[in-house]
PDB file of C-alpha atoms and ligand atoms in Angstrom:
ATOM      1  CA  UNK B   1     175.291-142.897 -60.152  1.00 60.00           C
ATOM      2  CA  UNK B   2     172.038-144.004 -59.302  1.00 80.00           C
ATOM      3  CA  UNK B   3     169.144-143.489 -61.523  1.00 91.00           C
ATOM      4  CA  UNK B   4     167.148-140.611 -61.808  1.00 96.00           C
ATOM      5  CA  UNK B   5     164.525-138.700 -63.604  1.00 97.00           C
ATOM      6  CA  UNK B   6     163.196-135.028 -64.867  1.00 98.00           C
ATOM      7  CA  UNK B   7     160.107-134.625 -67.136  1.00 98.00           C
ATOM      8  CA  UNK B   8     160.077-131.335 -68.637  1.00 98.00           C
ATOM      9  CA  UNK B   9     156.652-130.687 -70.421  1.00 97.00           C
ATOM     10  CA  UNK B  10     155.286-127.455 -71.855  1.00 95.00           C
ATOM     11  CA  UNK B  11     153.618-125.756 -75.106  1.00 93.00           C
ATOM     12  CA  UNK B  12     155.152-125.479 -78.122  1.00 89.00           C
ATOM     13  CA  UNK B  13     158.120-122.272 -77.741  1.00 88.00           C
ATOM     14  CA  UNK B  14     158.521-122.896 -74.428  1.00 92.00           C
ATOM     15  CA  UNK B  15     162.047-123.792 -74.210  1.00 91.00           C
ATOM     16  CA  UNK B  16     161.649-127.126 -73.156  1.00 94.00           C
ATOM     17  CA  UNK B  17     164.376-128.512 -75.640  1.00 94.00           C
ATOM     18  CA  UNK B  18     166.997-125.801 -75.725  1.00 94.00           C
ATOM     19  CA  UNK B  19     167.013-125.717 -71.694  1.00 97.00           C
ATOM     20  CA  UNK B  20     166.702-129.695 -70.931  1.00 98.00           C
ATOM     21  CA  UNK B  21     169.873-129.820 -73.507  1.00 97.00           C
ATOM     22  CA  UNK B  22     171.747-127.194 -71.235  1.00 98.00           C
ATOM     23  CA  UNK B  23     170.980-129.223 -68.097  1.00 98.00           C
ATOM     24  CA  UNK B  24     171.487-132.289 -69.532  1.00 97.00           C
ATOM     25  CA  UNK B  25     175.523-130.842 -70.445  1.00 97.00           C
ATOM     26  CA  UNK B  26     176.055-129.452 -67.355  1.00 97.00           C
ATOM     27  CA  UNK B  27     174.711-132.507 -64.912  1.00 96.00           C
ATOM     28  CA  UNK B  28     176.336-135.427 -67.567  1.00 95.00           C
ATOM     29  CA  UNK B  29     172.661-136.272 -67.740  1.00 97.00           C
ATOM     30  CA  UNK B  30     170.979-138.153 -71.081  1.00 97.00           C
ATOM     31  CA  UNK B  31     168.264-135.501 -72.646  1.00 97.00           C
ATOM     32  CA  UNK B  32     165.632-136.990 -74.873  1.00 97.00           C
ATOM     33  CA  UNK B  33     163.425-134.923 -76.639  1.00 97.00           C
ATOM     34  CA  UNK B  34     160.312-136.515 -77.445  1.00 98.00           C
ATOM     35  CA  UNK B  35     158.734-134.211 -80.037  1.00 97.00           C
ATOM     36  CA  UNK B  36     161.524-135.056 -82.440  1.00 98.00           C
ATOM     37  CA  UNK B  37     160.119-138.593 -82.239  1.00 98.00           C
ATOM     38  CA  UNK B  38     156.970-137.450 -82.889  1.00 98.00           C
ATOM     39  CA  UNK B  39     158.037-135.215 -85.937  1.00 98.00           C
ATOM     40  CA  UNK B  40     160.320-138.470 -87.292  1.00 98.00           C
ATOM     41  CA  UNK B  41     156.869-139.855 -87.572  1.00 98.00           C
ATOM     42  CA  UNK B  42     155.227-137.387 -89.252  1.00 98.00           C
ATOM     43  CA  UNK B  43     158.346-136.825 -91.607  1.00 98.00           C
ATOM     44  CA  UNK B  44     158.043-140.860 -92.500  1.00 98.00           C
ATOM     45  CA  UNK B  45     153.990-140.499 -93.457  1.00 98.00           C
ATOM     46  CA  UNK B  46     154.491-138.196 -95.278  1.00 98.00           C
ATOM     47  CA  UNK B  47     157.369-139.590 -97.426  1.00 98.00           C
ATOM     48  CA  UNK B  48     155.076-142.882 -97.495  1.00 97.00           C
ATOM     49  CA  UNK B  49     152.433-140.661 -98.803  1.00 98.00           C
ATOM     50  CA  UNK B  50     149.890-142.659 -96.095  1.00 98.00           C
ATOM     51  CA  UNK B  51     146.302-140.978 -95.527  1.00 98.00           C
ATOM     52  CA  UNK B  52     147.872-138.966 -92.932  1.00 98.00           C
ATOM     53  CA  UNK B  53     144.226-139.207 -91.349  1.00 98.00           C
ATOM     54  CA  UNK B  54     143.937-142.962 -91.328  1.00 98.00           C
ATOM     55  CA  UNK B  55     145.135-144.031 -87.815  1.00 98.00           C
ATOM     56  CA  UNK B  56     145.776-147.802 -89.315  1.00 98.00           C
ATOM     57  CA  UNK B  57     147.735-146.552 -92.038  1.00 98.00           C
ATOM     58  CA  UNK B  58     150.832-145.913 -89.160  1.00 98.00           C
ATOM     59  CA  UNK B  59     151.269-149.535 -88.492  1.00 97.00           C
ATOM     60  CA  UNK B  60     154.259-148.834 -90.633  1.00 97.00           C
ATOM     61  CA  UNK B  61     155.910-147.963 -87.299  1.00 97.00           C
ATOM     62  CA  UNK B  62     156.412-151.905 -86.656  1.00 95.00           C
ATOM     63  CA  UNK B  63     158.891-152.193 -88.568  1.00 96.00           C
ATOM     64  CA  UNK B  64     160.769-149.099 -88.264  1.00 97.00           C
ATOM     65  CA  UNK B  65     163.343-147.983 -85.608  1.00 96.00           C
ATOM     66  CA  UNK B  66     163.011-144.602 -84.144  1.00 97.00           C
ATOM     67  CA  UNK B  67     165.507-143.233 -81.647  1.00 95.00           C
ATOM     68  CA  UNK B  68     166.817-140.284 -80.051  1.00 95.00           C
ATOM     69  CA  UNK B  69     170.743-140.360 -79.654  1.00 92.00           C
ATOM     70  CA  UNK B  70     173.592-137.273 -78.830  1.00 91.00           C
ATOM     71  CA  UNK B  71     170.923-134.556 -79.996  1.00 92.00           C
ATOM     72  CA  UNK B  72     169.990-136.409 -82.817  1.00 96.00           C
ATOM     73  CA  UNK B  73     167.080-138.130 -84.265  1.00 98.00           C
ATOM     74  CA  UNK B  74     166.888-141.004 -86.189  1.00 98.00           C
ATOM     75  CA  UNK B  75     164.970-143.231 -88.519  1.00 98.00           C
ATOM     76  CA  UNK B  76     166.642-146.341 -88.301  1.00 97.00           C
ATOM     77  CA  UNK B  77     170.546-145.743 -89.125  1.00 96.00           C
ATOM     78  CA  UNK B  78     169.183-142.569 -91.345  1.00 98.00           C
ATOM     79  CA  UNK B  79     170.163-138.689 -89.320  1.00 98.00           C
ATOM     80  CA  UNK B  80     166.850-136.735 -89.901  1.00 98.00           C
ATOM     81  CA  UNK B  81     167.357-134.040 -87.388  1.00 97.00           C
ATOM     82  CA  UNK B  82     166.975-131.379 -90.225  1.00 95.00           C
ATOM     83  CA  UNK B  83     164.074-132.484 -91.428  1.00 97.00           C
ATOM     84  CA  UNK B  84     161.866-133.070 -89.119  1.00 97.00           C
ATOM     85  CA  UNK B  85     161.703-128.654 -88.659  1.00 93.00           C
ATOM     86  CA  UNK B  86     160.546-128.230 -91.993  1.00 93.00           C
ATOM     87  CA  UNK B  87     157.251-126.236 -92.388  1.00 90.00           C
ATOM     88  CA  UNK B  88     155.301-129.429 -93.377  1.00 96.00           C
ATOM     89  CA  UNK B  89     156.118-131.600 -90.655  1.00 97.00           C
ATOM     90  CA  UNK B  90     155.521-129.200 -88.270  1.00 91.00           C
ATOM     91  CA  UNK B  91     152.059-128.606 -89.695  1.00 91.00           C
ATOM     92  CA  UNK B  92     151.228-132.164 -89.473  1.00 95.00           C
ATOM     93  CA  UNK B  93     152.924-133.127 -85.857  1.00 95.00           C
ATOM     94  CA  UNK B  94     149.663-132.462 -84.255  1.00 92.00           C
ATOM     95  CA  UNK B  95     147.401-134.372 -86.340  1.00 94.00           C
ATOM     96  CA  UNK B  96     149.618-137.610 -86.476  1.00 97.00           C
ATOM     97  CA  UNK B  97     150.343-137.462 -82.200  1.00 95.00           C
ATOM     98  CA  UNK B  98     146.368-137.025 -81.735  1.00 94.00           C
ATOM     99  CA  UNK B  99     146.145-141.171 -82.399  1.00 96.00           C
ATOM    100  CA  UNK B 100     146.755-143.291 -79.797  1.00 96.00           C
ATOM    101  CA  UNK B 101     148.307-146.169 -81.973  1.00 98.00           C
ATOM    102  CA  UNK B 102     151.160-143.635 -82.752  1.00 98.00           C
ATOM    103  CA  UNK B 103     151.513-142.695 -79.165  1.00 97.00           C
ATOM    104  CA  UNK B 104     151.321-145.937 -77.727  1.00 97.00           C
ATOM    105  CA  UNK B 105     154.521-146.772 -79.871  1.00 97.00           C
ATOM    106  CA  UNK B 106     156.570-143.744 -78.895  1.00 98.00           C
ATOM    107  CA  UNK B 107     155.536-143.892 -75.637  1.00 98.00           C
ATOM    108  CA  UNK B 108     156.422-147.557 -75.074  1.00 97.00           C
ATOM    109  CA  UNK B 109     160.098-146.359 -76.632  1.00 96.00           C
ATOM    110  CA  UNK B 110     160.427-143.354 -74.055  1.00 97.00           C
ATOM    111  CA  UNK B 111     159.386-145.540 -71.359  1.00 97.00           C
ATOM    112  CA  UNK B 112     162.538-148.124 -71.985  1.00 96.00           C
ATOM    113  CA  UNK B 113     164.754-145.320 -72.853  1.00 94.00           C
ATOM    114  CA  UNK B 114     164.550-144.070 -69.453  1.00 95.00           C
ATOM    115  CA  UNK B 115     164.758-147.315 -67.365  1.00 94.00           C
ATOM    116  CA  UNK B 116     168.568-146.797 -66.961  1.00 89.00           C
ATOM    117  CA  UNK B 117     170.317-144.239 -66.356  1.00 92.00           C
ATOM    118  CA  UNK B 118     169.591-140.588 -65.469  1.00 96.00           C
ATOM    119  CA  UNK B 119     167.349-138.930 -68.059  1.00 97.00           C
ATOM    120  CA  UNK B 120     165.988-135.808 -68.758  1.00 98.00           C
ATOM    121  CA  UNK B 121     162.673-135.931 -71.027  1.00 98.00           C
ATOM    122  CA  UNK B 122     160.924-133.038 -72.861  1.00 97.00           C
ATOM    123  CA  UNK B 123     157.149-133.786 -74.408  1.00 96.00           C
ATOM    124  CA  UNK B 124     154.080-132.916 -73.605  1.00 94.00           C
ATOM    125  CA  UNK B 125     152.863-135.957 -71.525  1.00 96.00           C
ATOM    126  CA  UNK B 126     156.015-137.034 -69.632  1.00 97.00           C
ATOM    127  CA  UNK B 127     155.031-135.806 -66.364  1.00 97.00           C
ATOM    128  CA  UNK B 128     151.675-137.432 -66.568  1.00 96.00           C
ATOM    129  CA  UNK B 129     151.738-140.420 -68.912  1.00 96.00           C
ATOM    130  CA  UNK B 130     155.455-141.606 -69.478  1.00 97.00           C
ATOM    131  CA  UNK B 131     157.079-141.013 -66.541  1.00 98.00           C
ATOM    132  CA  UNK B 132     154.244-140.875 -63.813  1.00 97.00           C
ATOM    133  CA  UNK B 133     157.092-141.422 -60.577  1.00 97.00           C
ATOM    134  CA  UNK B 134     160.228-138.706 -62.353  1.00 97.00           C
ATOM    135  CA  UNK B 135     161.908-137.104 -59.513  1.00 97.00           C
ATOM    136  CA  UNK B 136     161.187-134.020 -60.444  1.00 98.00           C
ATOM    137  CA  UNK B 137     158.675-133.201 -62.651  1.00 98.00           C
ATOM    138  CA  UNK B 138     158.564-129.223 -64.566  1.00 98.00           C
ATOM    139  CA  UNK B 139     155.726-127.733 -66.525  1.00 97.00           C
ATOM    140  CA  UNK B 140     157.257-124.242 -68.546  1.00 97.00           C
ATOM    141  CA  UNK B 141     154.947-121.672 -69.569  1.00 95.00           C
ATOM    142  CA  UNK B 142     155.729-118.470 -71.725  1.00 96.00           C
ATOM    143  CA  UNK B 143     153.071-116.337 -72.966  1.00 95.00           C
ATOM    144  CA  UNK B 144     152.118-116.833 -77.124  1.00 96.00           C
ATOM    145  CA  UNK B 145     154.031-113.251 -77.967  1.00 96.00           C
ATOM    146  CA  UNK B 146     157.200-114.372 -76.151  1.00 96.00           C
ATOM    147  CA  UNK B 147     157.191-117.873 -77.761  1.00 96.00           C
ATOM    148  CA  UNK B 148     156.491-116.462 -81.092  1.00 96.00           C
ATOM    149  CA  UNK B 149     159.586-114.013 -80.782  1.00 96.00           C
ATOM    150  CA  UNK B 150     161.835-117.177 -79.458  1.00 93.00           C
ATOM    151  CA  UNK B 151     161.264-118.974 -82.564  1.00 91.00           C
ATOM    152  CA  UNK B 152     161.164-116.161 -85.174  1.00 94.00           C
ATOM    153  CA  UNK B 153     164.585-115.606 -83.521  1.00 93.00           C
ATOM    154  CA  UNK B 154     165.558-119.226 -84.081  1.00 89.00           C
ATOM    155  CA  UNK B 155     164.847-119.156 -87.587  1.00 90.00           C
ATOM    156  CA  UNK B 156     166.392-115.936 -88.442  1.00 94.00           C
ATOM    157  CA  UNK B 157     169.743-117.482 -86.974  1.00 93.00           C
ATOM    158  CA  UNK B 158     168.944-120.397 -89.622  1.00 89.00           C
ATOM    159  CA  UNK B 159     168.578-117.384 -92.451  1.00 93.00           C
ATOM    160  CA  UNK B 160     164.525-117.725 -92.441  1.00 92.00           C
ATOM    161  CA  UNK B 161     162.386-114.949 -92.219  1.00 94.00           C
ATOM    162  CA  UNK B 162     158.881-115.185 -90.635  1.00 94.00           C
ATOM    163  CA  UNK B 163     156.220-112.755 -89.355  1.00 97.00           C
ATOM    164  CA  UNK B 164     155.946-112.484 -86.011  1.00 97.00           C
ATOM    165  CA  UNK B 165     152.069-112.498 -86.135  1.00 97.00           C
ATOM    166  CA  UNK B 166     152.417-115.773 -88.782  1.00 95.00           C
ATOM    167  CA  UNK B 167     154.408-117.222 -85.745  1.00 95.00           C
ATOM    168  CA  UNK B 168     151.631-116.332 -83.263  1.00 96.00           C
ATOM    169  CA  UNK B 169     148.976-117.749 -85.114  1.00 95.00           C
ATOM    170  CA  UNK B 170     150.774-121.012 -85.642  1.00 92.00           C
ATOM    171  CA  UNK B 171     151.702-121.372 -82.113  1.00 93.00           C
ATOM    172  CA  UNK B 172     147.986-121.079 -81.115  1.00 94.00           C
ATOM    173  CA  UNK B 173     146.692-123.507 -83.311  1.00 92.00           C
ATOM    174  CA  UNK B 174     149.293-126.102 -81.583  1.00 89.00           C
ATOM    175  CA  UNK B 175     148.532-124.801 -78.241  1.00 91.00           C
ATOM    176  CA  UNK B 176     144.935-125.509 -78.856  1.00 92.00           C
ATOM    177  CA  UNK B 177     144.675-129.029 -80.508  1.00 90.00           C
ATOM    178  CA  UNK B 178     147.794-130.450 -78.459  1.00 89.00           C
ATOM    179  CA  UNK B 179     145.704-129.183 -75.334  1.00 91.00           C
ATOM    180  CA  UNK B 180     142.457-130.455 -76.119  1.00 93.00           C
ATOM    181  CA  UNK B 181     143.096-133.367 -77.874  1.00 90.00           C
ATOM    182  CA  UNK B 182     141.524-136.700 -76.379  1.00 91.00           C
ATOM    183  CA  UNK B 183     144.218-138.640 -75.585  1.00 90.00           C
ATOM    184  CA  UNK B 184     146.898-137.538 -73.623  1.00 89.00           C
ATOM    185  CA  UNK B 185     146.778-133.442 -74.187  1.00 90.00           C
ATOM    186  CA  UNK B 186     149.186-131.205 -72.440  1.00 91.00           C
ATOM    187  CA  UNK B 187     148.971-131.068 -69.391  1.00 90.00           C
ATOM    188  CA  UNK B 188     150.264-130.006 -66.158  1.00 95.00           C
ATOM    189  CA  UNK B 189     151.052-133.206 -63.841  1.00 96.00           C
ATOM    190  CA  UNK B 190     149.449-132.681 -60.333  1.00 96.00           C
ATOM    191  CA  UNK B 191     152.891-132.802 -58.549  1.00 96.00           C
ATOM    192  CA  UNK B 192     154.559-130.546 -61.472  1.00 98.00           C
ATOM    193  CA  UNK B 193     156.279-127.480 -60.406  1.00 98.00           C
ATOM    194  CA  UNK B 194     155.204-124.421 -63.169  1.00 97.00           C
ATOM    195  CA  UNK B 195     157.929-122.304 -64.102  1.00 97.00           C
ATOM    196  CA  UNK B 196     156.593-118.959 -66.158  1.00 96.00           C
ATOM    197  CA  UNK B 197     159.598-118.256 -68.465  1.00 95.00           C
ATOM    198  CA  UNK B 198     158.267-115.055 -70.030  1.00 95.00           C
ATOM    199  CA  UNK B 199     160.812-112.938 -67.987  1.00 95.00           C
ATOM    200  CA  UNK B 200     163.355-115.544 -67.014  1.00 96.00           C
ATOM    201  CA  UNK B 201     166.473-115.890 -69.182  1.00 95.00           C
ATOM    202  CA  UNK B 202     167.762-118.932 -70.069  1.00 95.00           C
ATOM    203  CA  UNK B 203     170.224-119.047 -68.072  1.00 97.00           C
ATOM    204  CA  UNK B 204     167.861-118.298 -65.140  1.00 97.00           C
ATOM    205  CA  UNK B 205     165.791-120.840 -66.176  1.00 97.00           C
ATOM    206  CA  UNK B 206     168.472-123.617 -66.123  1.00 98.00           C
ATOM    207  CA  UNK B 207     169.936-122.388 -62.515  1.00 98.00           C
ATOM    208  CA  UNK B 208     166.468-122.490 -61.090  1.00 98.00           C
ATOM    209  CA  UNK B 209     165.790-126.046 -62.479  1.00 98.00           C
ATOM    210  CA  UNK B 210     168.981-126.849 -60.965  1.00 98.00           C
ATOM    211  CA  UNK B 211     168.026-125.608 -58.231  1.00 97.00           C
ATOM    212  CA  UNK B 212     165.444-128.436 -57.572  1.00 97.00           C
ATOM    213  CA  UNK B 213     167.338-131.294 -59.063  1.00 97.00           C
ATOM    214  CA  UNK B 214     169.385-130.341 -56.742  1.00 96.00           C
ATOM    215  CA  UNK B 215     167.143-129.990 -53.700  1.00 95.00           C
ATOM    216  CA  UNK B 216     165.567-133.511 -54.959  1.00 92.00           C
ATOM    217  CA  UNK B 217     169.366-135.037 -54.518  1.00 86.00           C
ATOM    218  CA  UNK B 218     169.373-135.567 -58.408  1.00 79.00           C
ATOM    219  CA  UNK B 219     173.113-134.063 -58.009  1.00 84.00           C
TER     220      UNK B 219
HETATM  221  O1  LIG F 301     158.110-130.204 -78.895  1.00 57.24           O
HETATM  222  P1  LIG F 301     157.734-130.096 -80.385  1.00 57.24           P
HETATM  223  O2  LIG F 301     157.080-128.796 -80.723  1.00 57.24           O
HETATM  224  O3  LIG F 301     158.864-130.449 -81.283  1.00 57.24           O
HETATM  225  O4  LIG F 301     156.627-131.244 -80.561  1.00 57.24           O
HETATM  226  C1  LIG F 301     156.001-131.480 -81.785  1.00 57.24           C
HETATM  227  C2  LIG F 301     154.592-132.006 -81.583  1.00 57.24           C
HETATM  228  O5  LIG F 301     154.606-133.329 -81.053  1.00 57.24           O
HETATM  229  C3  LIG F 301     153.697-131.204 -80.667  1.00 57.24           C
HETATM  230  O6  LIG F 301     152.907-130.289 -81.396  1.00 57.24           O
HETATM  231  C4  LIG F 301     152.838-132.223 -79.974  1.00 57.24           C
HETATM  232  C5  LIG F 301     153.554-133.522 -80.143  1.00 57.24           C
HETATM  233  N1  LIG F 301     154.104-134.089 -78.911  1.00 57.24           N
HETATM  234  C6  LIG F 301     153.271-134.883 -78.160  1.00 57.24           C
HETATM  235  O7  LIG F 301     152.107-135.032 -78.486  1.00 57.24           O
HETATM  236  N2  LIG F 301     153.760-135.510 -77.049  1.00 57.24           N
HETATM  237  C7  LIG F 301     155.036-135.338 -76.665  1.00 57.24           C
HETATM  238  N3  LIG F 301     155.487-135.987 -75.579  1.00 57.24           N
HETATM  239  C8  LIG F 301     155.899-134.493 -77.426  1.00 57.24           C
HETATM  240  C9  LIG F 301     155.383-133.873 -78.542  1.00 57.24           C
END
């Protein structure tokens, strides 16, 4: 089949991965989820023990291979799809994506991984810096409380306890420096449809982006 292409973007919570995966099974499309690159890189500094602040100290990334295969992420051959959700990374994702020599990197990597093919990409900047002309381009939403109780949910299933106000307040903090960062922040693409998933299932959600793959002829 010919190629084709959906950017998903969104805050942090919104679904973005767990519903691009679903689509991706059901239309035998390739998903790629973007922030796991962007946590690889964050997991790597941090190993390195880099000045996390110190844009030049990432020109590590020439020599390193970061991909995105079946689900999984990887540092060169190594499977680091665990790791990447640990508390520190995730406290650091923000700071190491604000640099545009880290971007620039990933971005160039998303861009080839989607030449071929028909992809389905979940990020914050797909829609407006990585894949400018996708077929159809989505921008989820949920409201902070709703977010918050998706992940607290996600952890408990992983035997992790966390307060839901803990959850909130971490949440916001990404919300506001991935959204008013300089380069590249969240944002909704001009020609991206918003979907509010506050009250949709996911299940509902999935149909309804289905819905305009399918009206786009992406089926
Ligand atoms: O989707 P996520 O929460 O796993 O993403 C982790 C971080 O990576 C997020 O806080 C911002 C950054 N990110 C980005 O800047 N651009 C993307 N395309 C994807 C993620």
């Amino acid at each position: 089949m010919a190629n084709f292409q959906v950017a998903i973007d969104g805050p942090a919570g919104s679904g973005k991965s767990t519903i691009s995966k679903l689509i991706a099974d059901r239309l035998q499309m390739i998903h790629i989820d973007t922030g796991a690159m962007y946590r690889a890189v964050t997991l790597l500094a941090i190993e390195k023990k880099i000045n996390l602040h110190d844009e030049n100290a990432y020109q590590f990334l020439e020599s390193v291979n970061i991909s995105y295969r079946d689900n999984k992420i990887y540092i060169d051959d190594r499977d680091v799809t665990e790791e990447i959700r640990s508390k520190e990374v995730t406290n650091n994702v923000s700071l190491v994506s604000s640099f545009p020599y880290v971007r620039n990197q990933l971005v160039e990597i998303q861009k080839k991984a989607a030449e071929n093919g028909r992809i389905i990409m979940d990020g914050r900047d797909i829609g407006t810096v990585v894949l400018p002309n996708a077929d159809v381009k989505i921008f989820l939403t949920a409201n902070v409380e709703e977010r918050a109780k998706r992940r607290q949910k996600e952890k408990m299933l992983k035997g992790q306890h966390i307060q839901l106000e803990k959850l909130v307040e971490e949440i916001t903090i990404r919300d506001i420096k991935d959204s008013t960062r300089k380069e590249s922040p969240l944002k909704k693409a001009k020609d991206a449809i918003e979907i509010d998933t506050t009250n949709l299932t996911v299940d509902e959600t999935v149909d309804k982006i289905i819905g305009l793959i399918i009206s786009a002829k992406g089926v």
